[in-house]
Amino acid sequence: MYRRAAAALATVATAGALALGMAGTAEANPGPGFYARSHHTSYAGCQATGQAGYRIWGPIFFCEPLSSTRQDIIVLWVRY
């Protein structure tokens, strides 16, 4: 019984540690169905590219910084 409880506790602790570790890396991922199309040095350039690609990916796109530590890189996310 002790071994089962210890194994279950180790599994829960490992899963919790993995979840906390993944939380910091999933910063620039908007969700399922969206793909990073390109990166830009300005928000205006990103918006212009998003609007220019209307016929390819449609009206659903958005621009956001790569991460909280890299505000100088703007990523264009599109939905195909």
PDB file of N, CA and C in Angstrom:
ATOM      1  N   MET A   1       0.829  -1.190   0.000  1.00  0.00           N
ATOM      2  CA  MET A   1       0.000   0.000   0.000  1.00  0.00           C
ATOM      3  C   MET A   1       0.878   1.261   0.000  1.00  0.00           C
ATOM      4  N   TYR A   2       1.950   1.207   0.787  1.00  0.00           N
ATOM      5  CA  TYR A   2       2.847   2.360   0.863  1.00  0.00           C
ATOM      6  C   TYR A   2       3.483   2.649  -0.494  1.00  0.00           C
ATOM      7  N   ARG A   3       3.857   1.600  -1.229  1.00  0.00           N
ATOM      8  CA  ARG A   3       4.477   1.783  -2.535  1.00  0.00           C
ATOM      9  C   ARG A   3       3.506   2.419  -3.527  1.00  0.00           C
ATOM     10  N   ARG A   4       2.260   2.004  -3.494  1.00  0.00           N
ATOM     11  CA  ARG A   4       1.262   2.583  -4.398  1.00  0.00           C
ATOM     12  C   ARG A   4       1.042   4.061  -4.098  1.00  0.00           C
ATOM     13  N   ALA A   5       0.959   4.399  -2.835  1.00  0.00           N
ATOM     14  CA  ALA A   5       0.761   5.802  -2.455  1.00  0.00           C
ATOM     15  C   ALA A   5       1.973   6.644  -2.851  1.00  0.00           C
ATOM     16  N   ALA A   6       3.158   6.106  -2.646  1.00  0.00           N
ATOM     17  CA  ALA A   6       4.375   6.831  -3.018  1.00  0.00           C
ATOM     18  C   ALA A   6       4.466   7.007  -4.539  1.00  0.00           C
ATOM     19  N   ALA A   7       4.094   5.973  -5.285  1.00  0.00           N
ATOM     20  CA  ALA A   7       4.125   6.064  -6.751  1.00  0.00           C
ATOM     21  C   ALA A   7       3.102   7.069  -7.250  1.00  0.00           C
ATOM     22  N   ALA A   8       1.911   7.066  -6.658  1.00  0.00           N
ATOM     23  CA  ALA A   8       0.878   8.027  -7.055  1.00  0.00           C
ATOM     24  C   ALA A   8       1.314   9.448  -6.739  1.00  0.00           C
ATOM     25  N   LEU A   9       1.902   9.649  -5.579  1.00  0.00           N
ATOM     26  CA  LEU A   9       2.374  10.979  -5.197  1.00  0.00           C
ATOM     27  C   LEU A   9       3.491  11.452  -6.122  1.00  0.00           C
ATOM     28  N   ALA A  10       4.394  10.556  -6.491  1.00  0.00           N
ATOM     29  CA  ALA A  10       5.475  10.920  -7.407  1.00  0.00           C
ATOM     30  C   ALA A  10       4.923  11.282  -8.782  1.00  0.00           C
ATOM     31  N   THR A  11       3.906  10.574  -9.237  1.00  0.00           N
ATOM     32  CA  THR A  11       3.293  10.862 -10.532  1.00  0.00           C
ATOM     33  C   THR A  11       2.624  12.225 -10.528  1.00  0.00           C
ATOM     34  N   VAL A  12       1.894  12.517  -9.458  1.00  0.00           N
ATOM     35  CA  VAL A  12       1.221  13.818  -9.346  1.00  0.00           C
ATOM     36  C   VAL A  12       2.244  14.940  -9.263  1.00  0.00           C
ATOM     37  N   ALA A  13       3.300  14.748  -8.515  1.00  0.00           N
ATOM     38  CA  ALA A  13       4.338  15.781  -8.389  1.00  0.00           C
ATOM     39  C   ALA A  13       5.028  16.026  -9.730  1.00  0.00           C
ATOM     40  N   THR A  14       5.301  14.965 -10.466  1.00  0.00           N
ATOM     41  CA  THR A  14       5.943  15.107 -11.781  1.00  0.00           C
ATOM     42  C   THR A  14       5.025  15.833 -12.765  1.00  0.00           C
ATOM     43  N   ALA A  15       3.750  15.455 -12.773  1.00  0.00           N
ATOM     44  CA  ALA A  15       2.792  16.113 -13.668  1.00  0.00           C
ATOM     45  C   ALA A  15       2.647  17.590 -13.320  1.00  0.00           C
ATOM     46  N   GLY A  16       2.623  17.913 -12.043  1.00  0.00           N
ATOM     47  CA  GLY A  16       2.536  19.312 -11.627  1.00  0.00           C
ATOM     48  C   GLY A  16       3.764  20.104 -12.035  1.00  0.00           C
ATOM     49  N   ALA A  17       4.926  19.504 -11.888  1.00  0.00           N
ATOM     50  CA  ALA A  17       6.160  20.190 -12.278  1.00  0.00           C
ATOM     51  C   ALA A  17       6.203  20.413 -13.787  1.00  0.00           C
ATOM     52  N   LEU A  18       5.757  19.440 -14.553  1.00  0.00           N
ATOM     53  CA  LEU A  18       5.723  19.609 -16.006  1.00  0.00           C
ATOM     54  C   LEU A  18       4.732  20.697 -16.410  1.00  0.00           C
ATOM     55  N   ALA A  19       3.584  20.746 -15.763  1.00  0.00           N
ATOM     56  CA  ALA A  19       2.589  21.776 -16.078  1.00  0.00           C
ATOM     57  C   ALA A  19       3.130  23.160 -15.765  1.00  0.00           C
ATOM     58  N   LEU A  20       3.815  23.310 -14.660  1.00  0.00           N
ATOM     59  CA  LEU A  20       4.390  24.611 -14.323  1.00  0.00           C
ATOM     60  C   LEU A  20       5.512  24.979 -15.282  1.00  0.00           C
ATOM     61  N   GLY A  21       6.288  24.016 -15.695  1.00  0.00           N
ATOM     62  CA  GLY A  21       7.369  24.274 -16.645  1.00  0.00           C
ATOM     63  C   GLY A  21       6.852  24.658 -18.010  1.00  0.00           C
ATOM     64  N   MET A  22       5.759  24.092 -18.433  1.00  0.00           N
ATOM     65  CA  MET A  22       5.186  24.393 -19.739  1.00  0.00           C
ATOM     66  C   MET A  22       4.467  25.735 -19.738  1.00  0.00           C
ATOM     67  N   ALA A  23       4.003  26.202 -18.602  1.00  0.00           N
ATOM     68  CA  ALA A  23       3.235  27.445 -18.553  1.00  0.00           C
ATOM     69  C   ALA A  23       4.057  28.631 -19.037  1.00  0.00           C
ATOM     70  N   GLY A  24       5.344  28.656 -18.746  1.00  0.00           N
ATOM     71  CA  GLY A  24       6.174  29.767 -19.169  1.00  0.00           C
ATOM     72  C   GLY A  24       6.532  29.729 -20.646  1.00  0.00           C
ATOM     73  N   THR A  25       6.523  28.567 -21.253  1.00  0.00           N
ATOM     74  CA  THR A  25       6.924  28.460 -22.647  1.00  0.00           C
ATOM     75  C   THR A  25       5.765  28.645 -23.615  1.00  0.00           C
ATOM     76  N   ALA A  26       4.560  28.555 -23.151  1.00  0.00           N
ATOM     77  CA  ALA A  26       3.397  28.670 -24.037  1.00  0.00           C
ATOM     78  C   ALA A  26       2.887  30.098 -24.109  1.00  0.00           C
ATOM     79  N   GLU A  27       3.776  31.040 -23.974  1.00  0.00           N
ATOM     80  CA  GLU A  27       3.383  32.439 -23.885  1.00  0.00           C
ATOM     81  C   GLU A  27       2.816  32.983 -25.192  1.00  0.00           C
ATOM     82  N   ALA A  28       3.412  32.625 -26.310  1.00  0.00           N
ATOM     83  CA  ALA A  28       3.001  33.215 -27.575  1.00  0.00           C
ATOM     84  C   ALA A  28       2.160  32.284 -28.432  1.00  0.00           C
ATOM     85  N   ASN A  29       1.538  31.331 -27.836  1.00  0.00           N
ATOM     86  CA  ASN A  29       0.714  30.394 -28.584  1.00  0.00           C
ATOM     87  C   ASN A  29      -0.751  30.722 -28.350  1.00  0.00           C
ATOM     88  N   PRO A  30      -1.469  31.209 -29.362  1.00  0.00           N
ATOM     89  CA  PRO A  30      -2.840  31.673 -29.163  1.00  0.00           C
ATOM     90  C   PRO A  30      -3.883  30.577 -29.050  1.00  0.00           C
ATOM     91  N   GLY A  31      -3.630  29.395 -29.520  1.00  0.00           N
ATOM     92  CA  GLY A  31      -4.609  28.327 -29.411  1.00  0.00           C
ATOM     93  C   GLY A  31      -4.630  27.451 -30.642  1.00  0.00           C
ATOM     94  N   PRO A  32      -5.471  26.435 -30.626  1.00  0.00           N
ATOM     95  CA  PRO A  32      -5.514  25.518 -31.762  1.00  0.00           C
ATOM     96  C   PRO A  32      -6.061  26.189 -33.022  1.00  0.00           C
ATOM     97  N   GLY A  33      -5.488  25.833 -34.145  1.00  0.00           N
ATOM     98  CA  GLY A  33      -5.947  26.375 -35.414  1.00  0.00           C
ATOM     99  C   GLY A  33      -5.210  27.616 -35.871  1.00  0.00           C
ATOM    100  N   PHE A  34      -4.432  28.247 -35.010  1.00  0.00           N
ATOM    101  CA  PHE A  34      -3.664  29.430 -35.383  1.00  0.00           C
ATOM    102  C   PHE A  34      -2.217  29.045 -35.632  1.00  0.00           C
ATOM    103  N   TYR A  35      -1.619  29.674 -36.624  1.00  0.00           N
ATOM    104  CA  TYR A  35      -0.243  29.387 -36.987  1.00  0.00           C
ATOM    105  C   TYR A  35       0.537  30.684 -37.113  1.00  0.00           C
ATOM    106  N   ALA A  36       1.788  30.648 -36.663  1.00  0.00           N
ATOM    107  CA  ALA A  36       2.670  31.807 -36.819  1.00  0.00           C
ATOM    108  C   ALA A  36       3.065  31.890 -38.286  1.00  0.00           C
ATOM    109  N   ARG A  37       2.645  32.944 -38.952  1.00  0.00           N
ATOM    110  CA  ARG A  37       2.894  33.091 -40.387  1.00  0.00           C
ATOM    111  C   ARG A  37       4.217  33.794 -40.660  1.00  0.00           C
ATOM    112  N   SER A  38       4.477  34.874 -39.923  1.00  0.00           N
ATOM    113  CA  SER A  38       5.703  35.632 -40.139  1.00  0.00           C
ATOM    114  C   SER A  38       5.994  36.494 -38.917  1.00  0.00           C
ATOM    115  N   HIS A  39       7.168  37.080 -38.892  1.00  0.00           N
ATOM    116  CA  HIS A  39       7.526  37.984 -37.801  1.00  0.00           C
ATOM    117  C   HIS A  39       7.983  39.313 -38.392  1.00  0.00           C
ATOM    118  N   HIS A  40       7.758  40.397 -37.620  1.00  0.00           N
ATOM    119  CA  HIS A  40       8.007  41.748 -38.119  1.00  0.00           C
ATOM    120  C   HIS A  40       8.654  42.590 -37.035  1.00  0.00           C
ATOM    121  N   THR A  41       9.222  43.700 -37.457  1.00  0.00           N
ATOM    122  CA  THR A  41       9.866  44.605 -36.506  1.00  0.00           C
ATOM    123  C   THR A  41       8.920  45.676 -35.990  1.00  0.00           C
ATOM    124  N   SER A  42       7.748  45.824 -36.624  1.00  0.00           N
ATOM    125  CA  SER A  42       6.787  46.822 -36.153  1.00  0.00           C
ATOM    126  C   SER A  42       5.368  46.260 -36.227  1.00  0.00           C
ATOM    127  N   TYR A  43       4.514  46.782 -35.387  1.00  0.00           N
ATOM    128  CA  TYR A  43       3.110  46.368 -35.377  1.00  0.00           C
ATOM    129  C   TYR A  43       2.423  46.785 -36.676  1.00  0.00           C
ATOM    130  N   ALA A  44       2.752  47.965 -37.184  1.00  0.00           N
ATOM    131  CA  ALA A  44       2.146  48.438 -38.432  1.00  0.00           C
ATOM    132  C   ALA A  44       2.510  47.532 -39.608  1.00  0.00           C
ATOM    133  N   GLY A  45       3.749  47.089 -39.659  1.00  0.00           N
ATOM    134  CA  GLY A  45       4.168  46.172 -40.722  1.00  0.00           C
ATOM    135  C   GLY A  45       3.453  44.831 -40.638  1.00  0.00           C
ATOM    136  N   CYS A  46       3.238  44.368 -39.428  1.00  0.00           N
ATOM    137  CA  CYS A  46       2.520  43.117 -39.218  1.00  0.00           C
ATOM    138  C   CYS A  46       1.063  43.250 -39.671  1.00  0.00           C
ATOM    139  N   GLN A  47       0.412  44.345 -39.302  1.00  0.00           N
ATOM    140  CA  GLN A  47      -0.973  44.575 -39.709  1.00  0.00           C
ATOM    141  C   GLN A  47      -1.095  44.683 -41.232  1.00  0.00           C
ATOM    142  N   ALA A  48      -0.139  45.359 -41.851  1.00  0.00           N
ATOM    143  CA  ALA A  48      -0.166  45.499 -43.308  1.00  0.00           C
ATOM    144  C   ALA A  48      -0.033  44.139 -43.994  1.00  0.00           C
ATOM    145  N   THR A  49       0.835  43.285 -43.481  1.00  0.00           N
ATOM    146  CA  THR A  49       0.989  41.944 -44.046  1.00  0.00           C
ATOM    147  C   THR A  49      -0.278  41.120 -43.831  1.00  0.00           C
ATOM    148  N   GLY A  50      -0.880  41.243 -42.672  1.00  0.00           N
ATOM    149  CA  GLY A  50      -2.118  40.525 -42.388  1.00  0.00           C
ATOM    150  C   GLY A  50      -3.245  40.935 -43.319  1.00  0.00           C
ATOM    151  N   GLN A  51      -3.360  42.216 -43.573  1.00  0.00           N
ATOM    152  CA  GLN A  51      -4.403  42.699 -44.485  1.00  0.00           C
ATOM    153  C   GLN A  51      -4.098  42.331 -45.934  1.00  0.00           C
ATOM    154  N   ALA A  52      -2.832  42.315 -46.301  1.00  0.00           N
ATOM    155  CA  ALA A  52      -2.454  41.966 -47.674  1.00  0.00           C
ATOM    156  C   ALA A  52      -2.720  40.489 -47.969  1.00  0.00           C
ATOM    157  N   GLY A  53      -2.691  39.644 -46.943  1.00  0.00           N
ATOM    158  CA  GLY A  53      -2.918  38.220 -47.150  1.00  0.00           C
ATOM    159  C   GLY A  53      -4.362  37.799 -46.972  1.00  0.00           C
ATOM    160  N   TYR A  54      -5.289  38.728 -47.099  1.00  0.00           N
ATOM    161  CA  TYR A  54      -6.709  38.447 -46.891  1.00  0.00           C
ATOM    162  C   TYR A  54      -7.213  37.279 -47.739  1.00  0.00           C
ATOM    163  N   ARG A  55      -6.785  37.194 -48.977  1.00  0.00           N
ATOM    164  CA  ARG A  55      -7.258  36.125 -49.870  1.00  0.00           C
ATOM    165  C   ARG A  55      -6.670  34.766 -49.508  1.00  0.00           C
ATOM    166  N   ILE A  56      -5.566  34.747 -48.789  1.00  0.00           N
ATOM    167  CA  ILE A  56      -4.933  33.483 -48.413  1.00  0.00           C
ATOM    168  C   ILE A  56      -5.524  32.941 -47.112  1.00  0.00           C
ATOM    169  N   TRP A  57      -5.548  33.762 -46.053  1.00  0.00           N
ATOM    170  CA  TRP A  57      -6.014  33.285 -44.751  1.00  0.00           C
ATOM    171  C   TRP A  57      -7.293  33.944 -44.259  1.00  0.00           C
ATOM    172  N   GLY A  58      -7.853  34.842 -45.028  1.00  0.00           N
ATOM    173  CA  GLY A  58      -9.122  35.460 -44.650  1.00  0.00           C
ATOM    174  C   GLY A  58      -8.951  36.581 -43.630  1.00  0.00           C
ATOM    175  N   PRO A  59     -10.051  37.033 -43.052  1.00  0.00           N
ATOM    176  CA  PRO A  59      -9.992  38.187 -42.164  1.00  0.00           C
ATOM    177  C   PRO A  59      -9.531  37.861 -40.741  1.00  0.00           C
ATOM    178  N   ILE A  60      -9.329  36.590 -40.428  1.00  0.00           N
ATOM    179  CA  ILE A  60      -8.963  36.221 -39.056  1.00  0.00           C
ATOM    180  C   ILE A  60      -7.448  36.150 -38.942  1.00  0.00           C
ATOM    181  N   PHE A  61      -6.866  37.177 -38.373  1.00  0.00           N
ATOM    182  CA  PHE A  61      -5.438  37.223 -38.085  1.00  0.00           C
ATOM    183  C   PHE A  61      -5.228  38.222 -36.963  1.00  0.00           C
ATOM    184  N   PHE A  62      -4.106  38.122 -36.282  1.00  0.00           N
ATOM    185  CA  PHE A  62      -3.758  39.129 -35.291  1.00  0.00           C
ATOM    186  C   PHE A  62      -2.254  39.161 -35.083  1.00  0.00           C
ATOM    187  N   CYS A  63      -1.796  40.272 -34.563  1.00  0.00           N
ATOM    188  CA  CYS A  63      -0.375  40.491 -34.328  1.00  0.00           C
ATOM    189  C   CYS A  63      -0.147  40.652 -32.828  1.00  0.00           C
ATOM    190  N   GLU A  64       0.919  40.051 -32.333  1.00  0.00           N
ATOM    191  CA  GLU A  64       1.267  40.201 -30.921  1.00  0.00           C
ATOM    192  C   GLU A  64       2.776  40.039 -30.756  1.00  0.00           C
ATOM    193  N   PRO A  65       3.318  40.580 -29.666  1.00  0.00           N
ATOM    194  CA  PRO A  65       4.753  40.414 -29.415  1.00  0.00           C
ATOM    195  C   PRO A  65       5.111  38.940 -29.231  1.00  0.00           C
ATOM    196  N   LEU A  66       6.329  38.599 -29.560  1.00  0.00           N
ATOM    197  CA  LEU A  66       6.797  37.227 -29.445  1.00  0.00           C
ATOM    198  C   LEU A  66       6.686  36.728 -28.008  1.00  0.00           C
ATOM    199  N   SER A  67       7.113  37.529 -27.058  1.00  0.00           N
ATOM    200  CA  SER A  67       7.005  37.180 -25.642  1.00  0.00           C
ATOM    201  C   SER A  67       7.103  38.457 -24.824  1.00  0.00           C
ATOM    202  N   SER A  68       6.941  38.309 -23.531  1.00  0.00           N
ATOM    203  CA  SER A  68       7.025  39.492 -22.672  1.00  0.00           C
ATOM    204  C   SER A  68       8.446  40.043 -22.607  1.00  0.00           C
ATOM    205  N   THR A  69       9.427  39.211 -22.903  1.00  0.00           N
ATOM    206  CA  THR A  69      10.816  39.678 -22.881  1.00  0.00           C
ATOM    207  C   THR A  69      11.308  40.123 -24.250  1.00  0.00           C
ATOM    208  N   ARG A  70      10.571  39.798 -25.310  1.00  0.00           N
ATOM    209  CA  ARG A  70      10.949  40.203 -26.669  1.00  0.00           C
ATOM    210  C   ARG A  70       9.813  40.995 -27.310  1.00  0.00           C
ATOM    211  N   GLN A  71       9.634  42.213 -26.862  1.00  0.00           N
ATOM    212  CA  GLN A  71       8.596  43.085 -27.390  1.00  0.00           C
ATOM    213  C   GLN A  71       8.968  43.666 -28.744  1.00  0.00           C
ATOM    214  N   ASP A  72      10.230  43.520 -29.166  1.00  0.00           N
ATOM    215  CA  ASP A  72      10.680  44.085 -30.438  1.00  0.00           C
ATOM    216  C   ASP A  72      10.348  43.198 -31.639  1.00  0.00           C
ATOM    217  N   ILE A  73       9.896  41.981 -31.410  1.00  0.00           N
ATOM    218  CA  ILE A  73       9.521  41.076 -32.497  1.00  0.00           C
ATOM    219  C   ILE A  73       8.011  40.861 -32.438  1.00  0.00           C
ATOM    220  N   ILE A  74       7.327  41.204 -33.524  1.00  0.00           N
ATOM    221  CA  ILE A  74       5.877  41.066 -33.611  1.00  0.00           C
ATOM    222  C   ILE A  74       5.564  39.871 -34.504  1.00  0.00           C
ATOM    223  N   VAL A  75       4.737  38.953 -34.018  1.00  0.00           N
ATOM    224  CA  VAL A  75       4.394  37.732 -34.754  1.00  0.00           C
ATOM    225  C   VAL A  75       3.001  37.879 -35.354  1.00  0.00           C
ATOM    226  N   LEU A  76       2.877  37.516 -36.624  1.00  0.00           N
ATOM    227  CA  LEU A  76       1.590  37.481 -37.299  1.00  0.00           C
ATOM    228  C   LEU A  76       1.005  36.081 -37.164  1.00  0.00           C
ATOM    229  N   TRP A  77      -0.124  35.968 -36.474  1.00  0.00           N
ATOM    230  CA  TRP A  77      -0.832  34.702 -36.308  1.00  0.00           C
ATOM    231  C   TRP A  77      -2.008  34.682 -37.253  1.00  0.00           C
ATOM    232  N   VAL A  78      -2.138  33.595 -38.021  1.00  0.00           N
ATOM    233  CA  VAL A  78      -3.236  33.470 -38.985  1.00  0.00           C
ATOM    234  C   VAL A  78      -3.961  32.146 -38.742  1.00  0.00           C
ATOM    235  N   ARG A  79      -5.157  32.077 -39.263  1.00  0.00           N
ATOM    236  CA  ARG A  79      -5.952  30.856 -39.165  1.00  0.00           C
ATOM    237  C   ARG A  79      -6.335  30.425 -40.566  1.00  0.00           C
ATOM    238  N   TYR A  80      -5.867  29.252 -40.979  1.00  0.00           N
ATOM    239  CA  TYR A  80      -6.140  28.742 -42.312  1.00  0.00           C
ATOM    240  C   TYR A  80      -7.453  28.000 -42.330  1.00  0.00           C
TER     241      TYR A  80
END
